[in-house]
Short mmCIF file of C-alpha atoms in Angstrom, two decimals:
data_model
loop_
_atom_site.label_atom_id
_atom_site.label_comp_id
_atom_site.label_asym_id
_atom_site.label_seq_id
_atom_site.Cartn_x
_atom_site.Cartn_y
_atom_site.Cartn_z
CA MET Y 1 131.46 31.14 23.70
CA GLN Y 2 128.93 29.45 25.98
CA ALA Y 3 125.42 30.02 27.33
CA GLY Y 4 126.83 31.75 30.41
CA ASP Y 5 128.64 34.28 28.19
CA CYS Y 6 125.30 35.22 26.58
CA LEU Y 7 123.76 35.81 30.01
CA GLN Y 8 126.81 37.86 30.97
CA ILE Y 9 126.32 40.08 27.90
CA LEU Y 10 122.75 40.76 29.07
CA ARG Y 11 123.99 41.52 32.60
CA GLU Y 12 126.62 43.94 31.21
CA ILE Y 13 124.08 45.76 29.05
CA LYS Y 14 121.91 45.66 32.20
CA ASP Y 15 118.98 47.74 30.84
CA VAL Y 16 117.44 45.15 28.55
CA SER Y 17 113.98 44.51 27.12
CA PHE Y 18 111.65 42.02 28.78
CA ALA Y 19 108.63 40.95 26.72
CA SER Y 20 105.57 39.23 28.14
CA VAL Y 21 102.04 38.44 27.00
CA ASP Y 22 99.11 40.32 28.54
CA GLU Y 23 95.57 39.20 29.45
CA GLN Y 24 94.42 39.79 25.84
CA GLY Y 25 97.22 37.66 24.42
CA ASN Y 26 99.05 40.73 23.10
CA PRO Y 27 102.77 41.41 23.43
CA GLN Y 28 104.07 43.87 26.02
CA VAL Y 29 107.65 45.01 26.43
CA ARG Y 30 109.52 47.23 28.88
CA ILE Y 31 113.16 47.90 29.76
CA ILE Y 32 114.24 46.67 33.17
CA ASP Y 33 117.52 45.63 34.74
CA VAL Y 34 119.16 42.22 34.70
CA MET Y 35 119.89 42.14 38.41
CA LEU Y 36 122.11 39.09 38.73
CA VAL Y 37 123.54 36.30 36.57
CA GLU Y 38 124.79 33.26 38.47
CA ASP Y 39 125.16 29.53 37.72
CA GLU Y 40 123.58 29.97 34.26
CA LYS Y 41 120.48 31.59 35.76
CA LEU Y 42 119.22 35.14 35.20
CA TYR Y 43 117.52 37.09 38.01
CA PHE Y 44 115.27 40.14 37.82
CA CYS Y 45 112.59 41.76 39.92
CA THR Y 46 109.42 43.76 39.54
CA SER Y 47 106.91 45.25 41.93
CA ARG Y 48 103.59 43.59 42.71
CA GLY Y 49 101.55 46.58 41.46
CA LYS Y 50 102.84 46.41 37.90
CA ASP Y 51 101.08 44.90 34.91
CA PHE Y 52 104.29 42.96 34.23
CA HIS Y 53 104.04 41.15 37.59
CA ARG Y 54 100.47 40.14 36.87
CA GLN Y 55 101.39 38.98 33.37
CA LEU Y 56 104.25 36.81 34.65
CA LEU Y 57 102.06 35.00 37.14
CA GLN Y 58 99.42 34.31 34.47
CA HIS Y 59 101.83 33.49 31.63
CA PRO Y 60 105.39 32.82 32.89
CA GLN Y 61 106.94 32.58 29.41
CA ILE Y 62 109.13 35.62 28.68
CA ALA Y 63 111.50 36.87 26.01
CA ILE Y 64 114.50 39.06 26.76
CA THR Y 65 116.84 40.92 24.42
CA GLY Y 66 119.65 43.43 24.53
CA MET Y 67 122.37 44.71 22.22
CA ASN Y 68 125.74 46.07 23.34
CA SER Y 69 127.80 48.84 21.75
CA ALA Y 70 129.64 46.28 19.58
CA TYR Y 71 126.32 45.34 17.91
CA GLN Y 72 126.25 41.96 19.62
CA MET Y 73 122.67 40.98 20.34
CA VAL Y 74 121.46 38.30 22.74
CA ARG Y 75 117.91 36.94 22.64
CA LEU Y 76 116.46 34.69 25.33
CA GLN Y 77 113.16 32.82 25.41
CA GLY Y 78 112.29 31.02 28.58
CA ARG Y 79 110.14 30.49 31.61
CA SER Y 80 110.20 32.81 34.60
CA ILE Y 81 109.68 31.53 38.14
CA ARG Y 82 108.79 33.65 41.15
CA LEU Y 83 111.43 32.77 43.75
CA SER Y 84 110.41 31.32 47.10
CA GLN Y 85 113.01 32.98 49.38
CA GLN Y 86 112.01 36.53 48.48
CA GLU Y 87 113.81 38.36 51.28
CA TYR Y 88 117.12 36.63 50.58
CA TRP Y 89 116.97 37.36 46.85
CA ILE Y 90 115.83 40.98 47.12
CA HIS Y 91 118.71 41.66 49.52
CA ARG Y 92 121.18 39.96 47.14
CA ILE Y 93 119.77 42.07 44.29
CA PHE Y 94 120.08 45.32 46.24
CA ASP Y 95 123.65 44.43 47.28
CA GLU Y 96 124.64 43.84 43.64
CA ASN Y 97 122.71 46.87 42.30
CA PRO Y 98 123.13 49.74 44.78
CA SER Y 99 121.17 52.23 42.64
CA MET Y 100 117.99 50.28 43.42
CA LYS Y 101 118.00 52.07 46.79
CA ASP Y 102 117.41 55.38 44.98
CA VAL Y 103 114.23 54.10 43.36
CA TYR Y 104 113.01 52.02 46.33
CA PRO Y 105 114.41 53.74 49.47
CA GLY Y 106 113.94 52.59 53.06
CA ASN Y 107 111.74 49.55 53.43
CA SER Y 108 109.84 50.08 50.19
CA PHE Y 109 111.91 47.24 48.63
CA SER Y 110 109.28 44.98 50.23
CA ILE Y 111 106.95 45.69 47.29
CA LEU Y 112 109.38 43.94 44.91
CA ASP Y 113 109.25 40.28 43.95
CA ALA Y 114 112.32 38.50 42.58
CA PHE Y 115 112.09 36.11 39.62
CA VAL Y 116 114.54 33.73 37.99
CA VAL Y 117 114.87 32.29 34.50
CA CYS Y 118 116.36 28.77 34.71
CA ASP Y 119 115.24 27.09 31.48
CA ALA Y 120 115.71 29.07 28.28
CA GLN Y 121 116.79 29.11 24.66
CA LEU Y 122 119.51 31.64 23.85
CA GLU Y 123 120.55 33.18 20.56
CA PHE Y 124 123.71 35.19 20.08
CA PHE Y 125 123.76 37.36 16.97
CA ASP Y 126 126.82 39.43 16.06
CA LEU Y 127 125.98 42.15 13.56
CA GLY Y 128 129.30 43.89 14.23
CA ARG Y 129 131.33 41.50 12.07
CA GLN Y 130 131.35 40.46 8.45
CA PRO Y 131 129.91 37.95 7.83
CA ILE Y 132 127.35 38.25 10.61
CA GLU Y 133 127.53 35.41 13.12
CA ARG Y 134 124.76 33.54 14.87
CA ARG Y 135 125.02 30.94 17.69
CA TYR Y 136 122.46 29.03 19.72
CA PHE Y 137 122.65 27.85 23.31
CA THR Y 138 120.32 26.60 26.02
CA ILE Y 139 120.26 26.80 29.80
CA GLY Y 140 118.61 24.36 32.19
CA GLU Y 141 116.13 21.93 30.70
CA ALA Y 142 115.32 23.91 27.53
CA SER Y 143 115.85 22.35 24.11
CA MET Y 144 116.64 24.27 20.93
CA PRO Y 145 114.63 23.58 17.77
CA LYS Y 146 116.52 23.95 14.49
CA LYS Y 147 115.77 27.25 12.80
CA GLY Y 148 116.43 28.94 9.48
CA PHE Y 149 116.58 27.34 6.03
CA MET Y 150 117.93 24.08 4.64
CA ILE Y 151 118.81 22.96 1.12
CA GLN Y 152 117.43 19.52 0.29
CA GLU Y 153 118.75 16.72 -1.97
CA SER Y 154 116.58 17.99 -4.84
CA CYS Y 155 119.05 20.93 -5.33
CA ILE Y 156 120.17 21.11 -8.98
CA GLN Y 157 123.30 23.19 -8.22
CA CYS Y 158 122.11 26.03 -10.47
CA GLY Y 159 123.77 28.65 -8.24
CA SER Y 160 120.74 30.93 -8.06
CA CYS Y 161 120.66 30.95 -4.24
CA ILE Y 162 124.42 31.58 -4.10
CA ARG Y 163 124.13 34.62 -6.39
CA HIS Y 164 121.19 36.11 -4.47
CA CYS Y 165 122.25 35.50 -0.83
CA PRO Y 166 122.90 38.94 0.75
CA GLN Y 167 125.45 37.46 3.18
CA GLN Y 168 127.11 35.08 0.70
CA CYS Y 169 126.67 32.24 3.14
CA ILE Y 170 125.71 29.48 0.68
CA VAL Y 171 128.42 27.04 -0.38
CA CYS Y 172 128.33 25.15 -3.69
CA GLY Y 173 128.02 21.35 -3.44
CA GLU Y 174 125.74 18.40 -4.03
CA PRO Y 175 123.44 19.67 -2.63
CA CYS Y 176 124.59 23.24 -1.95
CA HIS Y 177 124.53 24.05 1.75
CA ILE Y 178 123.94 27.07 3.97
CA ARG Y 179 126.56 28.13 6.53
CA GLN Y 180 123.95 28.31 9.26
CA ASN Y 181 126.11 30.42 11.61
CA ASN Y 182 126.29 33.22 9.03
CA CYS Y 183 122.70 33.17 7.80
CA LEU Y 184 120.34 36.16 8.24
CA HIS Y 185 117.26 33.90 7.90
CA CYS Y 186 115.97 36.35 5.29
CA GLY Y 187 114.56 33.57 3.07
CA LEU Y 188 115.66 35.01 -0.29
CA CYS Y 189 117.36 31.69 -1.23
CA ALA Y 190 114.08 29.81 -0.80
CA GLU Y 191 112.18 32.36 -2.90
CA VAL Y 192 114.62 32.25 -5.82
CA CYS Y 193 115.23 28.47 -5.94
CA PRO Y 194 113.71 27.33 -9.25
CA VAL Y 195 113.06 23.77 -7.97
CA HIS Y 196 111.86 24.67 -4.44
CA ALA Y 197 114.69 22.68 -2.89
CA ILE Y 198 115.09 25.10 0.04
CA ILE Y 199 112.79 24.70 3.01
CA ARG Y 200 112.19 26.56 6.24
CA ARG Y 201 112.89 24.41 9.30
CA MET T 1 105.97 66.92 24.72
CA GLN T 2 103.70 65.21 22.22
CA ALA T 3 103.18 61.78 20.68
CA GLY T 4 105.47 62.68 17.77
CA ASP T 5 108.30 63.44 20.21
CA CYS T 6 107.99 59.92 21.65
CA LEU T 7 108.26 58.41 18.15
CA GLN T 8 111.26 60.67 17.49
CA ILE T 9 112.99 59.33 20.63
CA LEU T 10 112.54 55.79 19.26
CA ARG T 11 113.90 56.89 15.86
CA GLU T 12 116.93 58.49 17.53
CA ILE T 13 117.69 55.39 19.61
CA LYS T 14 117.09 53.53 16.32
CA ASP T 15 118.01 50.02 17.58
CA VAL T 16 114.91 49.32 19.64
CA SER T 17 113.10 46.19 20.80
CA PHE T 18 110.09 44.90 18.88
CA ALA T 19 107.96 42.31 20.69
CA SER T 20 105.43 40.05 18.99
CA VAL T 21 103.47 36.93 19.86
CA ASP T 22 104.38 33.62 18.22
CA GLU T 23 102.23 30.69 17.04
CA GLN T 24 102.17 29.23 20.57
CA GLY T 25 100.98 32.53 22.08
CA ASN T 26 104.38 33.18 23.66
CA PRO T 27 106.27 36.48 23.60
CA GLN T 28 109.18 37.01 21.22
CA VAL T 29 111.45 40.03 21.10
CA ARG T 30 114.32 41.19 18.88
CA ILE T 31 116.20 44.43 18.28
CA ILE T 32 115.61 46.01 14.90
CA ASP T 33 115.81 49.52 13.49
CA VAL T 34 113.12 52.18 13.48
CA MET T 35 113.53 53.08 9.83
CA LEU T 36 111.40 56.18 9.52
CA VAL T 37 109.09 58.36 11.62
CA GLU T 38 106.77 60.61 9.67
CA ASP T 39 103.32 62.16 10.28
CA GLU T 40 102.99 60.37 13.64
CA LYS T 41 103.61 56.98 12.02
CA LEU T 42 106.49 54.60 12.66
CA TYR T 43 107.97 52.49 9.84
CA PHE T 44 110.09 49.35 10.03
CA CYS T 45 110.88 46.37 7.83
CA THR T 46 111.72 42.71 8.10
CA SER T 47 112.45 39.97 5.62
CA ARG T 48 109.88 37.43 4.55
CA GLY T 49 111.93 34.46 5.80
CA LYS T 50 111.97 35.57 9.42
CA ASP T 51 109.76 34.26 12.23
CA PHE T 52 108.95 37.90 13.02
CA HIS T 53 107.37 38.42 9.56
CA ARG T 54 105.20 35.34 10.00
CA GLN T 55 104.18 36.43 13.50
CA LEU T 56 103.15 39.91 12.31
CA LEU T 57 100.89 38.55 9.60
CA GLN T 58 99.20 36.17 12.06
CA HIS T 59 99.03 38.57 15.01
CA PRO T 60 99.64 42.21 13.96
CA GLN T 61 99.69 43.60 17.50
CA ILE T 62 103.22 44.62 18.51
CA ALA T 63 105.00 46.32 21.39
CA ILE T 64 108.09 48.47 20.94
CA THR T 65 110.46 49.94 23.51
CA GLY T 66 113.75 51.78 23.70
CA MET T 67 115.69 53.80 26.24
CA ASN T 68 118.14 56.60 25.43
CA SER T 69 121.34 57.55 27.25
CA ALA T 70 119.38 60.04 29.43
CA TYR T 71 117.30 57.12 30.82
CA GLN T 72 114.20 58.27 28.96
CA MET T 73 112.16 55.24 27.95
CA VAL T 74 109.38 55.09 25.37
CA ARG T 75 106.95 52.18 25.17
CA LEU T 76 104.52 51.70 22.29
CA GLN T 77 101.70 49.19 21.91
CA GLY T 78 99.91 49.12 18.61
CA ARG T 79 98.91 47.41 15.44
CA SER T 80 101.31 46.84 12.56
CA ILE T 81 100.18 46.93 8.95
CA ARG T 82 102.09 45.53 5.97
CA LEU T 83 102.28 48.43 3.51
CA SER T 84 100.81 48.12 0.05
CA GLN T 85 103.37 50.11 -1.97
CA GLN T 86 106.33 47.96 -0.98
CA GLU T 87 108.81 49.16 -3.58
CA TYR T 88 108.23 52.83 -2.72
CA TRP T 89 108.63 52.28 1.02
CA ILE T 90 111.68 50.03 0.83
CA HIS T 91 113.43 52.63 -1.34
CA ARG T 92 112.46 55.40 1.12
CA ILE T 93 113.80 53.26 3.98
CA PHE T 94 117.11 52.57 2.19
CA ASP T 95 117.50 56.27 1.34
CA GLU T 96 117.03 57.24 5.01
CA ASN T 97 119.15 54.36 6.36
CA PRO T 98 122.16 53.91 4.05
CA SER T 99 123.72 51.15 6.17
CA MET T 100 120.90 48.84 5.09
CA LYS T 101 122.82 48.41 1.82
CA ASP T 102 125.62 46.68 3.75
CA VAL T 103 123.29 44.01 5.09
CA TYR T 104 121.13 43.71 1.95
CA PRO T 105 123.41 44.60 -0.99
CA GLY T 106 122.40 44.72 -4.65
CA ASN T 107 118.84 43.65 -5.31
CA SER T 108 118.51 41.53 -2.18
CA PHE T 109 116.39 44.34 -0.64
CA SER T 110 113.51 42.68 -2.51
CA ILE T 111 113.22 40.10 0.31
CA LEU T 112 112.22 42.87 2.74
CA ASP T 113 108.66 43.90 3.53
CA ALA T 114 107.89 47.32 5.01
CA PHE T 115 105.37 47.76 7.83
CA VAL T 116 103.84 50.79 9.50
CA VAL T 117 102.35 51.42 12.94
CA CYS T 118 99.52 53.99 12.66
CA ASP T 119 97.36 53.35 15.74
CA ALA T 120 99.16 52.98 19.05
CA GLN T 121 99.33 53.81 22.73
CA LEU T 122 102.55 55.50 23.83
CA GLU T 123 104.12 55.82 27.24
CA PHE T 124 107.02 58.12 28.02
CA PHE T 125 108.88 57.30 31.23
CA ASP T 126 111.77 59.46 32.43
CA LEU T 127 113.91 57.65 35.00
CA GLY T 128 116.68 60.24 34.64
CA ARG T 129 114.95 62.84 36.79
CA GLN T 130 113.73 63.02 40.37
CA PRO T 131 110.84 62.47 40.77
CA ILE T 132 110.48 60.09 37.86
CA GLU T 133 108.03 61.32 35.22
CA ARG T 134 105.46 59.41 33.20
CA ARG T 135 103.29 60.63 30.30
CA TYR T 136 100.78 58.96 28.02
CA PHE T 137 99.97 59.70 24.39
CA THR T 138 98.21 58.03 21.49
CA ILE T 139 98.62 58.08 17.72
CA GLY T 140 95.94 57.46 15.13
CA GLU T 141 92.74 55.84 16.34
CA ALA T 142 94.13 54.28 19.53
CA SER T 143 92.61 55.13 22.91
CA MET T 144 94.46 55.10 26.22
CA PRO T 145 92.97 53.28 29.21
CA LYS T 146 93.70 54.79 32.62
CA LYS T 147 96.47 52.90 34.41
CA GLY T 148 98.06 52.80 37.82
CA PHE T 149 96.38 53.32 41.19
CA MET T 150 93.64 55.60 42.53
CA ILE T 151 92.63 56.63 46.05
CA GLN T 152 88.88 56.43 46.63
CA GLU T 153 86.53 58.49 48.85
CA SER T 154 86.83 55.88 51.62
CA CYS T 155 90.37 57.22 52.40
CA ILE T 156 90.67 58.05 56.12
CA GLN T 157 93.71 60.37 55.69
CA CYS T 158 95.83 58.19 57.98
CA GLY T 159 98.99 59.00 55.97
CA SER T 160 100.19 55.40 55.71
CA CYS T 161 100.41 55.49 51.88
CA ILE T 162 102.25 58.83 52.03
CA ARG T 163 104.87 57.45 54.42
CA HIS T 164 105.44 54.28 52.38
CA CYS T 165 105.45 55.65 48.81
CA PRO T 166 109.03 55.21 47.44
CA GLN T 167 108.61 58.21 45.12
CA GLN T 168 106.75 60.45 47.58
CA CYS T 169 104.09 61.09 44.98
CA ILE T 170 101.02 60.97 47.24
CA VAL T 171 99.53 64.27 48.36
CA CYS T 172 97.50 64.66 51.56
CA GLY T 173 93.83 65.62 51.14
CA GLU T 174 90.26 64.42 51.43
CA PRO T 175 90.81 61.92 49.96
CA CYS T 176 94.60 61.84 49.50
CA HIS T 177 95.59 61.69 45.85
CA ILE T 178 98.39 60.25 43.73
CA ARG T 179 100.39 62.50 41.41
CA GLN T 180 99.90 60.10 38.50
CA ASN T 181 102.75 61.55 36.42
CA ASN T 182 105.29 60.68 39.12
CA CYS T 183 103.98 57.25 40.12
CA LEU T 184 106.05 54.06 39.66
CA HIS T 185 102.90 51.88 39.70
CA CYS T 186 104.61 49.74 42.33
CA GLY T 187 101.40 49.23 44.32
CA LEU T 188 102.89 49.62 47.80
CA CYS T 189 100.26 52.28 48.70
CA ALA T 190 97.44 49.83 47.97
CA GLU T 191 99.08 47.08 50.06
CA VAL T 192 99.58 49.31 53.13
CA CYS T 193 96.21 51.12 53.10
CA PRO T 194 94.40 49.89 56.26
CA VAL T 195 90.93 50.51 54.78
CA HIS T 196 91.62 49.24 51.22
CA ALA T 197 90.78 52.65 49.76
CA ILE T 198 93.37 52.37 46.98
CA ILE T 199 92.45 50.46 43.85
CA ARG T 200 94.22 49.42 40.68
CA ARG T 201 92.64 50.94 37.57
#
């Protein structure tokens, strides 16, 4: 699996959630279509009258998520850019998504602006399998900070975290270690560790 | 249709998107379950190790959205509150959502915290019918600001907005007026009005 596969999952779900931040610094979210995925870039559009359009120009950082019928979830965090060749991109988008003509018939497509996400962190999370599986990817220039929990050298191998972990993703050792790809990030291991050897990254 | 029906749509979709704002003021979004809807309140939970939990305690404002198979979308914007009787609510949530025991078996449910949304703005948006239909509701103490576009007295009845509107939701008159429940909020009417009689509210 690669970054492009994550974007393709979002394109296949198509109606996915796009979150932005409004003028008051509060979260906003709406469901819109992923219009195109190409060369590890994700394209969408919105009309210039919408709050979303205004929010993107003021605060281009967005978050996108969708889950398919197999309980595979993709999360994206990245920067949106309003494209410069609007006419070209809106025509590409309408060609690839014919139902857009029902919502914006005739020449009313001219009210739409196309945006692209080039630089983003991606998370793939598969809740449809046991154990759950988590993967990270990036596109463009984005970097991916380490997330979740880590067991430090001060671990005394008491086994408390192993017994409590809901996903049984902690492996005994010196120190014990967390199978990061199977971790829920619930934090129960850190709460039950008697010597506080488990930290949040 | 009432506010409670909107919450019920979210409960029926169940896997809906919850957006929050992170420490950097950027949007974050993930798909989690609506665990319970009761007395015009929406309940959910998350574990104390997750970024989402941390974000909610720092910035309780959240946005929630989901769309069902009939293309009916509900959007909520409101304030989340961490509940005080955690044990009671987590047991209620597990009783109503038995599959939670698969993800958090045994006593590992203790890492979860339950939250409620009492005060919120709600938007119902039906893209499955022609013309599209939009309704607003509130729960609790929330108030609903007027949104979208409005035609002022300076309208010269030239008909330009009527001809351009992609949803044909503008009615001729003195001044012309917008059928707000059928409006996309695209803003094309305001852009084409030769006398700038149409304003964004």
